[in-house]
Amino acid sequence: MKRTKKKIRKTEALINKSQRIRVTVLYVFAIVAFLGLGYRLFDLQVMRYDELSDKAIQRQTRDTTVTAQRGTIYDRQGRLLAMSASVYNVVIDPNKAMLNKEPVEDLAQGLADILGVPAEEILEKALKTDTNSQDLKKFVDADTEALVREFLLKPYKEEVVLEKGIEKIIGGKPQIKAYRYQSVSLQPTVKRFYTSGTLAAHIIGFVNSENKGAYGVEQTYNKELSGQDGKVISLTNGLGDEMLFNDYENYFAAVTGSDLVLTIDRNIQQYMEKYVAQAITRYGVAKGAAAIAVDPRTNEILAMVNYTANGVYDPNSPNDLPESLQIQLDAIKDEAQRNKAIKDAQEEMWKNRLITDGYEPGSVFKIITLAAALEEGVVDENTGFYCSGSYDVPGRPPVTCVTAHGQQTLAEAVAHSCNVSFVKMAQKIGAAKFYEYIRAFGLMERTGTDIGRDESGTWWADSVFCDPKNQSSFAATAFGQTFEITPMQMVTAAAAAIGGGKLYTPHAVLEVLSASGADIKGDSDFLVRQVISERTSQRVRALLEGVVATGSGKQAQVAGYKVGGKTGTAEKTKEQAGKPEGTPKEYIVSFYGFAPTDNPQIAILLLLDTPSANTGVQIYGGTMAAPIVGAMLADILPYMGVEPSYSERQLAALNVTVPRMSGETPDKAKSLAEAEGLIVNIIGNGETVVSQIPKAGEKLMPGSTVIIYTTENEDTQKKVTVPDVRGLTAAKARKKLEEAGLCASTQGGFLPTGSALVTYQSVSPGQTAYRGTIIGVSFGSDASSAVEVVKN
Amino acid sequence: MTEYTAYKNNRDSAEEQFQRSLAENPNYRKSDVPFFLLSLILLIIGLAALLSASFVDKNRITFDVIIKQLVAAPLVVVAMYLASFIPVSRLDKKLTFRNLSLIFWAVAVVLTFLTLRGPFSVASNGARRWLVIGPVRFQPSELIKIGVILVFADKLCRNGRPLYYTGEERPAEEYTRILFIRRIVIWWRSFKDALSHSPLMVLYPIVWPIKTFLRFFCYTLFPYNFVLIISLIPLAIQPHMSAAIIIAAIAVCVLIIGGLPKKTIAVCAVIVGVAAAVVVVLANNQYKAAEERIELERQTREPSANEISAIYAEEIKPYQLMRVVFWLHPDKDPSGASYQTNMSLLAIGSGGLTGVGYLQSRMKFNYLPEKQNDYVFSIFCEETGFLGAITVMFVFALFVWRGFWIARHVRDRHTAIVVAGIVSMFALQILFNIAVITNTIPSTGISLPFFSSGLSALVTQLLGVGIVLSASRTIPEYEF
């Protein structure tokens, strides 16, 4: 019994022990597995946290770029030149439309009404199902955008559906499923608007398809203008919709770009463009014309005209070539060639030749020679020059003049633009010194202007230039040949010579206005160096005044203003070189003018590239370019508010005296009046003139109408209301007054020429006056009133 | 004396033991409090996690899933507590789990067969796993798990002897005690003897182990295999591979506890290991073939993501191998075959150390499919981070430990096997689920006990807990 009991216990223990061990082993396995998975979790959650959470965030978020508004560009008076506006592109995903089985015909019809695009065109794009994106319309405004959105939100089909799966068996609630167009999206973007179209296109430049500035200040100041793009990071769910309880929106605000205030004056630019265009037609200029206006005291660019042979581009659509050229290029068969030709033509059109293309300045360069000679003191106003018509220089054929000028003073030599005298002048300076002056005037380096990347001139090396045995380049340089500089360099150097002797970097931006404040650069920021003294500069001005007053630039004279200048006619040797004998020579005629000479406020360089020889005008700077510059100055100077100072004779010409016509025959009276420059309006058919309006001896504007009566009348006793003629030009003011039965006479300061506008009338508008009363009007250049006219 | 004969002499020892223990401690003791508390804690954490994971779908707030679970949970807990009063195995009671085991299993299997065809069958996502009776949906395959455990345990004890190799008497005790080298010498001698009888005996070393194993497998293990195969047939038809795998694994665990010879375990482990290696090699070869095709495609033009998915699907056959392929290469086809895995990894990884905060998960917004079922723990990991996840894993480990502790301390063999089987069921599901969501093993749809939604699973799990609690009542007080 005892034995059995022991046995049982032993067996029991054996079985339980084996089982316990097995349970323990299973538990150990489980624990090992738990530890392994714990480590796996540690690896995923702690070690690989950065990698995985980044990936998760990337999947969960959607970045939407908020394009920064590009800065606005103003002219120096605060007038708008370029601005950006938010617009939308309407885009369709044809593939999605196909997959969603959207009724594209209805879609096309619906959108056609809103967008104003033919439905067929939309349908055609919507059926390109192998693509994922087709632009239906670009740059639609916010109003259209709202309409499109409304259209897209409206369901095109509704359907009652039962819930699927198990709900269906248990009996789910019926739901209405609405189908909406999901293939069309509105993508926000910005568009640049250039409010003045082609005006000043080469200074402003344009914005390319990537919204980056190309050419002009748009390019130079791209960083400042473009600001900083912002973005919105928002969470989406796995289906791509906005996530519920989405408090994770991260908004990085866009920083609006800085605004630019240019030194450009839109009105001056407009005057200049008008006259350059006139010059092109009048002289048949073949290869484009260009002009720069700067303030010579600081070298601020006031205006810059660049009519290329390919025309002027509109920055609103910079890729469009002139129609005739486009047709011509489209005719090229080979596609690669055609594309290249179009690209070249566009680049030619966009290029600002005033800063990139070198030219031989010709006689205009004599300003620099003169300034250097005066500064060195090797000549003065009393120095005499003798010109026999030709002058031998070692190493080249003799320097010639058009005629033998004989014995001249310095002023006469300058006025005659006498090559011989200038070569002698340069020889007095000496080649090395002269070379130094050229360098000092900044002609051998880039000007560093901010309207684009400019080029430096092409010069002889100093060893060649200063070779005493071969003075060919040195001598020719004295009158502006055998080297090339850009027009911008010429203007900059000339501005230093006449504007006080200081060389400034030419610049087109006055202020950069950012949200944090204005960055206004002072003149000293642009100062390069003092080249000549203030006094010398004054002497140069006086001598150049003579050129316009008596010399080759006579045609640039402007009544009431002292204008200085220098003509230039340069033969294009480089282009000529490859051409066969007998082809007509090509010239660049130019004129450099500035006014007023005692304190120059504006300096203009005009270039006419290859004018026609068949216009009856001689191809000379003095005959072609000078009158154009004169006309420009006549408009611009009053606009700028430069006080005119008239001579007695000029003042006397302001008004004419009405002759006594009573008692004369009408024919006699008419001839008397026309002799004074008046127009006669005869009323009645009597034999003798009974009365006249206005009375004899009154002063009237030239071109006014005088009424003479051959029968008795009561007209002078009638009263009329005086109209408002302020802000009108002389001719318009006179016409308006005459229509009201009044007469006009000029009073006071300004000449009623060009752009001058009426600023004052002797009888206030709205008052009554007898018929024939003479209303005195005075002119000025009130800028604000001037704008009105220029806009027309 | 051999183990076998010892057991034979004491075939009723289980009953005897139990009666003795009852005699010593006549009253029911309280059930195991730590195990009860641990399961409640896990249930509460699980419900909280499920609430967070399931309350939003397609930008719509929905409490459908959690409400069902929340309404059912208290009822099931009460049922569990009541079930814990049913003894696991007692000779003096009629109503015991042991007595119910066969009928329980049979009902479960019949119900599972009913899912395949007939008025209560319903197809969902290309599979017939549900039994629909009016408003009640039920997945009877869950019940099979418990049924198999009960039937196996019953059979293992009813047999009256441990699992053994048919026809093999255990060698004398003296033999087991001699040196290993000496054993080889004895074996070699008997081999030479056998050769002298017939030269065919040269095959003996190869044939013998196979013969013995097959005989063991077909005779001794026949009832177990039979039960298991009958259980798995409806699951194979449904199809519900993951449930089949889990049930097979549970069955193996029960057999191991029941005394499956170590040799067999070793052989099975080797076979499984070799099979796994073969599968991996096969999958990798097919993957390489698919990659080559994609590379070829790339030379003409870049194929789209859909096209790449299609190429993988064409090249990798049978399609089950895809899971192995994309387990090895989770970075391939991220929007197709490995989308789920990738999303789960991103969810877990973006949790970091402390998580994004409760209810703050972002991957639940239609990124992670099955977020309320198999991948609920991924969302939990994202929200509570490594600290939360490891804490829950620690509680799970404690739960498993306490379950095994009860299995070790119960008084009779049958109860011990049942408890250990049920705890293995929990452990297997927990480990498989976490291994799947962390891409440690190829993905398969195994739910996480207490966390995943599903009333059938909840009922099964709490029934399991109830059985373990009932078993714990037989442990003498001093052992606590």
PDB file of C-alpha atoms in Angstrom, chain B residues 265-478:
ATOM      1  CA  ILE B 265       8.001  18.679 -32.628  1.00  0.00           C
ATOM      2  CA  ALA B 266      11.527  18.875 -33.957  1.00  0.00           C
ATOM      3  CA  VAL B 267      10.610  17.131 -37.202  1.00  0.00           C
ATOM      4  CA  CYS B 268       7.551  19.343 -37.660  1.00  0.00           C
ATOM      5  CA  ALA B 269       9.592  22.447 -36.939  1.00  0.00           C
ATOM      6  CA  VAL B 270      12.158  21.384 -39.523  1.00  0.00           C
ATOM      7  CA  ILE B 271       9.455  20.648 -42.080  1.00  0.00           C
ATOM      8  CA  VAL B 272       7.761  23.991 -41.449  1.00  0.00           C
ATOM      9  CA  GLY B 273      11.098  25.784 -41.581  1.00  0.00           C
ATOM     10  CA  VAL B 274      12.090  24.120 -44.868  1.00  0.00           C
ATOM     11  CA  ALA B 275       8.662  24.816 -46.328  1.00  0.00           C
ATOM     12  CA  ALA B 276       8.931  28.444 -45.295  1.00  0.00           C
ATOM     13  CA  ALA B 277      12.387  28.703 -46.833  1.00  0.00           C
ATOM     14  CA  VAL B 278      11.136  27.130 -50.056  1.00  0.00           C
ATOM     15  CA  VAL B 279       8.251  29.556 -50.185  1.00  0.00           C
ATOM     16  CA  VAL B 280      10.554  32.511 -49.645  1.00  0.00           C
ATOM     17  CA  VAL B 281      12.957  31.350 -52.345  1.00  0.00           C
ATOM     18  CA  LEU B 282      10.078  30.699 -54.737  1.00  0.00           C
ATOM     19  CA  ALA B 283       8.574  34.089 -54.015  1.00  0.00           C
ATOM     20  CA  ASN B 284      11.892  35.796 -54.505  1.00  0.00           C
ATOM     21  CA  ASN B 285      12.440  34.083 -57.853  1.00  0.00           C
ATOM     22  CA  GLN B 286       9.067  35.193 -59.082  1.00  0.00           C
ATOM     23  CA  TYR B 287       9.753  38.672 -57.771  1.00  0.00           C
ATOM     24  CA  LYS B 288      12.991  38.761 -59.748  1.00  0.00           C
ATOM     25  CA  ALA B 289      11.175  37.667 -62.880  1.00  0.00           C
ATOM     26  CA  ALA B 290       8.628  40.448 -62.389  1.00  0.00           C
ATOM     27  CA  GLU B 291      11.375  42.996 -61.762  1.00  0.00           C
ATOM     28  CA  GLU B 292      13.126  41.965 -64.968  1.00  0.00           C
ATOM     29  CA  ARG B 293       9.928  42.457 -66.906  1.00  0.00           C
ATOM     30  CA  ILE B 294       9.439  45.888 -65.395  1.00  0.00           C
ATOM     31  CA  GLU B 295      13.033  46.792 -66.219  1.00  0.00           C
ATOM     32  CA  LEU B 296      12.400  45.658 -69.808  1.00  0.00           C
ATOM     33  CA  GLU B 297       9.270  47.776 -69.891  1.00  0.00           C
ATOM     34  CA  ARG B 298      11.231  50.756 -68.587  1.00  0.00           C
ATOM     35  CA  GLN B 299      13.561  50.682 -71.547  1.00  0.00           C
ATOM     36  CA  THR B 300      10.747  51.732 -73.831  1.00  0.00           C
ATOM     37  CA  ARG B 301       8.822  53.921 -71.440  1.00  0.00           C
ATOM     38  CA  GLU B 302       8.182  54.453 -67.755  1.00  0.00           C
ATOM     39  CA  PRO B 303       5.244  52.198 -66.786  1.00  0.00           C
ATOM     40  CA  SER B 304       2.557  53.668 -64.554  1.00  0.00           C
ATOM     41  CA  ALA B 305       1.939  52.427 -61.026  1.00  0.00           C
ATOM     42  CA  ASN B 306      -1.109  50.477 -62.182  1.00  0.00           C
ATOM     43  CA  GLU B 307       0.856  48.775 -64.912  1.00  0.00           C
ATOM     44  CA  ILE B 308       3.567  47.789 -62.455  1.00  0.00           C
ATOM     45  CA  SER B 309       0.927  46.313 -60.143  1.00  0.00           C
ATOM     46  CA  ALA B 310      -0.489  44.363 -63.066  1.00  0.00           C
ATOM     47  CA  ILE B 311       2.926  42.973 -63.964  1.00  0.00           C
ATOM     48  CA  TYR B 312       3.491  41.780 -60.400  1.00  0.00           C
ATOM     49  CA  ALA B 313       0.047  40.174 -60.361  1.00  0.00           C
ATOM     50  CA  GLU B 314       0.771  38.390 -63.634  1.00  0.00           C
ATOM     51  CA  GLU B 315       4.223  37.138 -62.716  1.00  0.00           C
ATOM     52  CA  ILE B 316       3.617  36.048 -59.144  1.00  0.00           C
ATOM     53  CA  LYS B 317       1.561  32.887 -59.026  1.00  0.00           C
ATOM     54  CA  PRO B 318      -0.209  31.664 -56.947  1.00  0.00           C
ATOM     55  CA  TYR B 319      -1.387  35.029 -55.747  1.00  0.00           C
ATOM     56  CA  GLN B 320      -0.803  34.112 -52.086  1.00  0.00           C
ATOM     57  CA  LEU B 321       2.910  34.454 -52.798  1.00  0.00           C
ATOM     58  CA  MET B 322       2.342  38.182 -53.312  1.00  0.00           C
ATOM     59  CA  ARG B 323       2.140  38.544 -49.552  1.00  0.00           C
ATOM     60  CA  VAL B 324       5.544  36.974 -49.148  1.00  0.00           C
ATOM     61  CA  VAL B 325       7.017  39.036 -51.967  1.00  0.00           C
ATOM     62  CA  PHE B 326       5.776  42.325 -50.597  1.00  0.00           C
ATOM     63  CA  TRP B 327       6.699  41.327 -47.081  1.00  0.00           C
ATOM     64  CA  LEU B 328      10.275  41.079 -48.344  1.00  0.00           C
ATOM     65  CA  HIS B 329       9.994  44.206 -50.499  1.00  0.00           C
ATOM     66  CA  PRO B 330       7.554  46.556 -48.819  1.00  0.00           C
ATOM     67  CA  ASP B 331       8.985  49.496 -50.772  1.00  0.00           C
ATOM     68  CA  LYS B 332       7.828  48.057 -54.105  1.00  0.00           C
ATOM     69  CA  ASP B 333       4.377  48.828 -55.449  1.00  0.00           C
ATOM     70  CA  PRO B 334       3.576  51.136 -52.538  1.00  0.00           C
ATOM     71  CA  SER B 335       0.200  52.151 -53.909  1.00  0.00           C
ATOM     72  CA  GLY B 336      -0.836  48.618 -54.845  1.00  0.00           C
ATOM     73  CA  ALA B 337       0.076  45.376 -53.159  1.00  0.00           C
ATOM     74  CA  SER B 338       2.089  46.855 -50.305  1.00  0.00           C
ATOM     75  CA  TYR B 339      -0.174  49.836 -49.717  1.00  0.00           C
ATOM     76  CA  GLN B 340      -1.611  48.446 -46.509  1.00  0.00           C
ATOM     77  CA  THR B 341       1.766  47.515 -45.095  1.00  0.00           C
ATOM     78  CA  ASN B 342       3.226  50.872 -45.955  1.00  0.00           C
ATOM     79  CA  MET B 343       0.342  52.745 -44.416  1.00  0.00           C
ATOM     80  CA  SER B 344       0.630  50.692 -41.251  1.00  0.00           C
ATOM     81  CA  LEU B 345       4.359  51.359 -41.005  1.00  0.00           C
ATOM     82  CA  LEU B 346       3.798  55.068 -41.559  1.00  0.00           C
ATOM     83  CA  ALA B 347       1.123  55.126 -38.873  1.00  0.00           C
ATOM     84  CA  ILE B 348       3.315  53.300 -36.379  1.00  0.00           C
ATOM     85  CA  GLY B 349       6.420  55.272 -37.317  1.00  0.00           C
ATOM     86  CA  SER B 350       4.774  58.664 -37.091  1.00  0.00           C
ATOM     87  CA  GLY B 351       3.792  57.917 -33.505  1.00  0.00           C
ATOM     88  CA  GLY B 352       7.332  58.427 -32.300  1.00  0.00           C
ATOM     89  CA  LEU B 353       8.100  58.065 -28.627  1.00  0.00           C
ATOM     90  CA  THR B 354       5.008  59.682 -27.168  1.00  0.00           C
ATOM     91  CA  GLY B 355       2.563  59.642 -30.050  1.00  0.00           C
ATOM     92  CA  VAL B 356       0.450  62.288 -31.693  1.00  0.00           C
ATOM     93  CA  GLY B 357      -2.177  62.135 -28.935  1.00  0.00           C
ATOM     94  CA  TYR B 358      -5.377  60.225 -28.367  1.00  0.00           C
ATOM     95  CA  LEU B 359      -7.932  60.747 -31.164  1.00  0.00           C
ATOM     96  CA  GLN B 360      -5.306  62.681 -33.123  1.00  0.00           C
ATOM     97  CA  SER B 361      -4.254  59.967 -35.540  1.00  0.00           C
ATOM     98  CA  ARG B 362      -4.142  61.100 -39.152  1.00  0.00           C
ATOM     99  CA  MET B 363      -3.653  57.784 -40.828  1.00  0.00           C
ATOM    100  CA  LYS B 364      -7.167  56.773 -39.888  1.00  0.00           C
ATOM    101  CA  PHE B 365      -8.512  59.310 -42.360  1.00  0.00           C
ATOM    102  CA  ASN B 366      -8.919  56.783 -45.110  1.00  0.00           C
ATOM    103  CA  TYR B 367      -5.212  56.064 -45.385  1.00  0.00           C
ATOM    104  CA  LEU B 368      -5.136  52.820 -43.446  1.00  0.00           C
ATOM    105  CA  PRO B 369      -7.677  50.261 -44.663  1.00  0.00           C
ATOM    106  CA  GLU B 370      -9.092  47.836 -42.074  1.00  0.00           C
ATOM    107  CA  LYS B 371      -8.220  50.389 -39.399  1.00  0.00           C
ATOM    108  CA  GLN B 372     -10.978  49.071 -37.109  1.00  0.00           C
ATOM    109  CA  ASN B 373     -10.081  45.423 -37.558  1.00  0.00           C
ATOM    110  CA  ASP B 374      -6.586  44.166 -38.117  1.00  0.00           C
ATOM    111  CA  TYR B 375      -4.840  47.538 -38.034  1.00  0.00           C
ATOM    112  CA  VAL B 376      -6.429  49.078 -34.993  1.00  0.00           C
ATOM    113  CA  PHE B 377      -3.155  48.727 -33.108  1.00  0.00           C
ATOM    114  CA  SER B 378      -1.325  50.723 -35.810  1.00  0.00           C
ATOM    115  CA  ILE B 379      -3.600  53.649 -35.044  1.00  0.00           C
ATOM    116  CA  PHE B 380      -3.053  53.086 -31.333  1.00  0.00           C
ATOM    117  CA  CYS B 381       0.712  53.114 -31.882  1.00  0.00           C
ATOM    118  CA  GLU B 382       0.402  56.366 -33.828  1.00  0.00           C
ATOM    119  CA  GLU B 383      -1.666  58.012 -31.117  1.00  0.00           C
ATOM    120  CA  THR B 384       0.161  56.857 -28.024  1.00  0.00           C
ATOM    121  CA  GLY B 385       3.611  56.363 -29.455  1.00  0.00           C
ATOM    122  CA  PHE B 386       6.188  53.799 -28.418  1.00  0.00           C
ATOM    123  CA  LEU B 387       5.475  54.296 -24.730  1.00  0.00           C
ATOM    124  CA  GLY B 388       1.776  53.540 -25.107  1.00  0.00           C
ATOM    125  CA  ALA B 389       2.383  50.624 -27.425  1.00  0.00           C
ATOM    126  CA  ILE B 390       5.023  49.029 -25.224  1.00  0.00           C
ATOM    127  CA  THR B 391       2.808  49.511 -22.160  1.00  0.00           C
ATOM    128  CA  VAL B 392      -0.046  47.688 -23.851  1.00  0.00           C
ATOM    129  CA  MET B 393       2.344  44.979 -24.976  1.00  0.00           C
ATOM    130  CA  PHE B 394       3.515  44.666 -21.392  1.00  0.00           C
ATOM    131  CA  VAL B 395      -0.081  44.258 -20.214  1.00  0.00           C
ATOM    132  CA  PHE B 396      -0.607  41.654 -22.914  1.00  0.00           C
ATOM    133  CA  ALA B 397       2.510  39.829 -21.758  1.00  0.00           C
ATOM    134  CA  LEU B 398       1.273  39.960 -18.148  1.00  0.00           C
ATOM    135  CA  PHE B 399      -2.059  38.598 -19.317  1.00  0.00           C
ATOM    136  CA  VAL B 400      -0.393  35.718 -21.114  1.00  0.00           C
ATOM    137  CA  TRP B 401       1.906  35.111 -18.154  1.00  0.00           C
ATOM    138  CA  ARG B 402      -1.031  34.940 -15.724  1.00  0.00           C
ATOM    139  CA  GLY B 403      -2.860  32.582 -18.079  1.00  0.00           C
ATOM    140  CA  PHE B 404       0.079  30.228 -18.240  1.00  0.00           C
ATOM    141  CA  TRP B 405       0.534  30.597 -14.485  1.00  0.00           C
ATOM    142  CA  ILE B 406      -3.043  29.345 -14.039  1.00  0.00           C
ATOM    143  CA  ALA B 407      -2.353  26.495 -16.469  1.00  0.00           C
ATOM    144  CA  ARG B 408       0.605  25.475 -14.339  1.00  0.00           C
ATOM    145  CA  HIS B 409      -1.283  25.640 -11.081  1.00  0.00           C
ATOM    146  CA  VAL B 410      -4.579  23.934 -11.867  1.00  0.00           C
ATOM    147  CA  ARG B 411      -5.014  20.530 -10.354  1.00  0.00           C
ATOM    148  CA  ASP B 412      -5.854  18.303 -13.270  1.00  0.00           C
ATOM    149  CA  ARG B 413      -4.358  17.615 -16.626  1.00  0.00           C
ATOM    150  CA  HIS B 414      -7.427  18.343 -18.727  1.00  0.00           C
ATOM    151  CA  THR B 415      -8.020  21.750 -17.222  1.00  0.00           C
ATOM    152  CA  ALA B 416      -4.351  22.577 -17.625  1.00  0.00           C
ATOM    153  CA  ILE B 417      -4.449  21.710 -21.318  1.00  0.00           C
ATOM    154  CA  VAL B 418      -7.626  23.727 -21.890  1.00  0.00           C
ATOM    155  CA  VAL B 419      -6.251  26.789 -20.096  1.00  0.00           C
ATOM    156  CA  ALA B 420      -2.911  26.583 -21.834  1.00  0.00           C
ATOM    157  CA  GLY B 421      -4.697  26.150 -25.173  1.00  0.00           C
ATOM    158  CA  ILE B 422      -6.853  29.201 -24.627  1.00  0.00           C
ATOM    159  CA  VAL B 423      -3.910  31.303 -23.493  1.00  0.00           C
ATOM    160  CA  SER B 424      -1.952  30.134 -26.538  1.00  0.00           C
ATOM    161  CA  MET B 425      -4.882  31.249 -28.676  1.00  0.00           C
ATOM    162  CA  PHE B 426      -4.610  34.762 -27.201  1.00  0.00           C
ATOM    163  CA  ALA B 427      -0.820  34.790 -27.410  1.00  0.00           C
ATOM    164  CA  LEU B 428      -0.826  33.612 -31.026  1.00  0.00           C
ATOM    165  CA  GLN B 429      -3.369  36.206 -32.126  1.00  0.00           C
ATOM    166  CA  ILE B 430      -1.612  39.044 -30.291  1.00  0.00           C
ATOM    167  CA  LEU B 431       1.806  38.116 -31.643  1.00  0.00           C
ATOM    168  CA  PHE B 432       0.611  37.432 -35.178  1.00  0.00           C
ATOM    169  CA  ASN B 433      -1.336  40.680 -35.310  1.00  0.00           C
ATOM    170  CA  ILE B 434       1.493  42.867 -34.063  1.00  0.00           C
ATOM    171  CA  ALA B 435       3.958  41.016 -36.262  1.00  0.00           C
ATOM    172  CA  VAL B 436       1.753  41.684 -39.285  1.00  0.00           C
ATOM    173  CA  ILE B 437       1.220  45.377 -38.624  1.00  0.00           C
ATOM    174  CA  THR B 438       4.955  45.879 -38.128  1.00  0.00           C
ATOM    175  CA  ASN B 439       5.670  43.862 -41.295  1.00  0.00           C
ATOM    176  CA  THR B 440       7.672  41.317 -39.283  1.00  0.00           C
ATOM    177  CA  ILE B 441       5.813  38.469 -41.018  1.00  0.00           C
ATOM    178  CA  PRO B 442       3.860  38.414 -44.292  1.00  0.00           C
ATOM    179  CA  SER B 443       0.541  40.125 -43.937  1.00  0.00           C
ATOM    180  CA  THR B 444      -2.503  38.077 -43.078  1.00  0.00           C
ATOM    181  CA  GLY B 445      -5.789  39.130 -41.565  1.00  0.00           C
ATOM    182  CA  ILE B 446      -5.567  38.241 -37.912  1.00  0.00           C
ATOM    183  CA  SER B 447      -7.430  40.430 -35.476  1.00  0.00           C
ATOM    184  CA  LEU B 448      -6.072  41.671 -32.164  1.00  0.00           C
ATOM    185  CA  PRO B 449      -7.939  40.336 -29.117  1.00  0.00           C
ATOM    186  CA  PHE B 450      -9.849  43.022 -27.155  1.00  0.00           C
ATOM    187  CA  PHE B 451      -8.924  45.704 -29.739  1.00  0.00           C
ATOM    188  CA  SER B 452     -10.367  44.754 -33.083  1.00  0.00           C
ATOM    189  CA  SER B 453     -14.040  45.190 -33.751  1.00  0.00           C
ATOM    190  CA  GLY B 454     -16.257  42.161 -34.206  1.00  0.00           C
ATOM    191  CA  LEU B 455     -18.760  40.679 -31.802  1.00  0.00           C
ATOM    192  CA  SER B 456     -17.993  37.047 -32.652  1.00  0.00           C
ATOM    193  CA  ALA B 457     -14.386  37.585 -31.712  1.00  0.00           C
ATOM    194  CA  LEU B 458     -15.403  39.426 -28.539  1.00  0.00           C
ATOM    195  CA  VAL B 459     -17.723  36.636 -27.465  1.00  0.00           C
ATOM    196  CA  THR B 460     -15.128  33.960 -28.219  1.00  0.00           C
ATOM    197  CA  GLN B 461     -12.395  35.803 -26.380  1.00  0.00           C
ATOM    198  CA  LEU B 462     -14.458  36.513 -23.311  1.00  0.00           C
ATOM    199  CA  LEU B 463     -15.719  32.945 -23.312  1.00  0.00           C
ATOM    200  CA  GLY B 464     -12.084  31.909 -23.318  1.00  0.00           C
ATOM    201  CA  VAL B 465     -11.392  34.235 -20.396  1.00  0.00           C
ATOM    202  CA  GLY B 466     -14.443  32.789 -18.635  1.00  0.00           C
ATOM    203  CA  ILE B 467     -13.102  29.256 -19.030  1.00  0.00           C
ATOM    204  CA  VAL B 468      -9.710  30.296 -17.698  1.00  0.00           C
ATOM    205  CA  LEU B 469     -11.382  32.000 -14.715  1.00  0.00           C
ATOM    206  CA  SER B 470     -13.444  28.903 -14.096  1.00  0.00           C
ATOM    207  CA  ALA B 471     -10.296  26.822 -14.169  1.00  0.00           C
ATOM    208  CA  SER B 472      -8.613  29.207 -11.761  1.00  0.00           C
ATOM    209  CA  ARG B 473     -11.256  28.412  -9.168  1.00  0.00           C
ATOM    210  CA  THR B 474      -9.756  24.923  -8.733  1.00  0.00           C
ATOM    211  CA  ILE B 475      -6.401  26.255  -7.601  1.00  0.00           C
ATOM    212  CA  PRO B 476      -5.927  25.896  -3.873  1.00  0.00           C
ATOM    213  CA  GLU B 477      -5.913  29.225  -2.081  1.00  0.00           C
ATOM    214  CA  TYR B 478      -2.399  28.877  -0.696  1.00  0.00           C
TER     215      TYR B 478
END
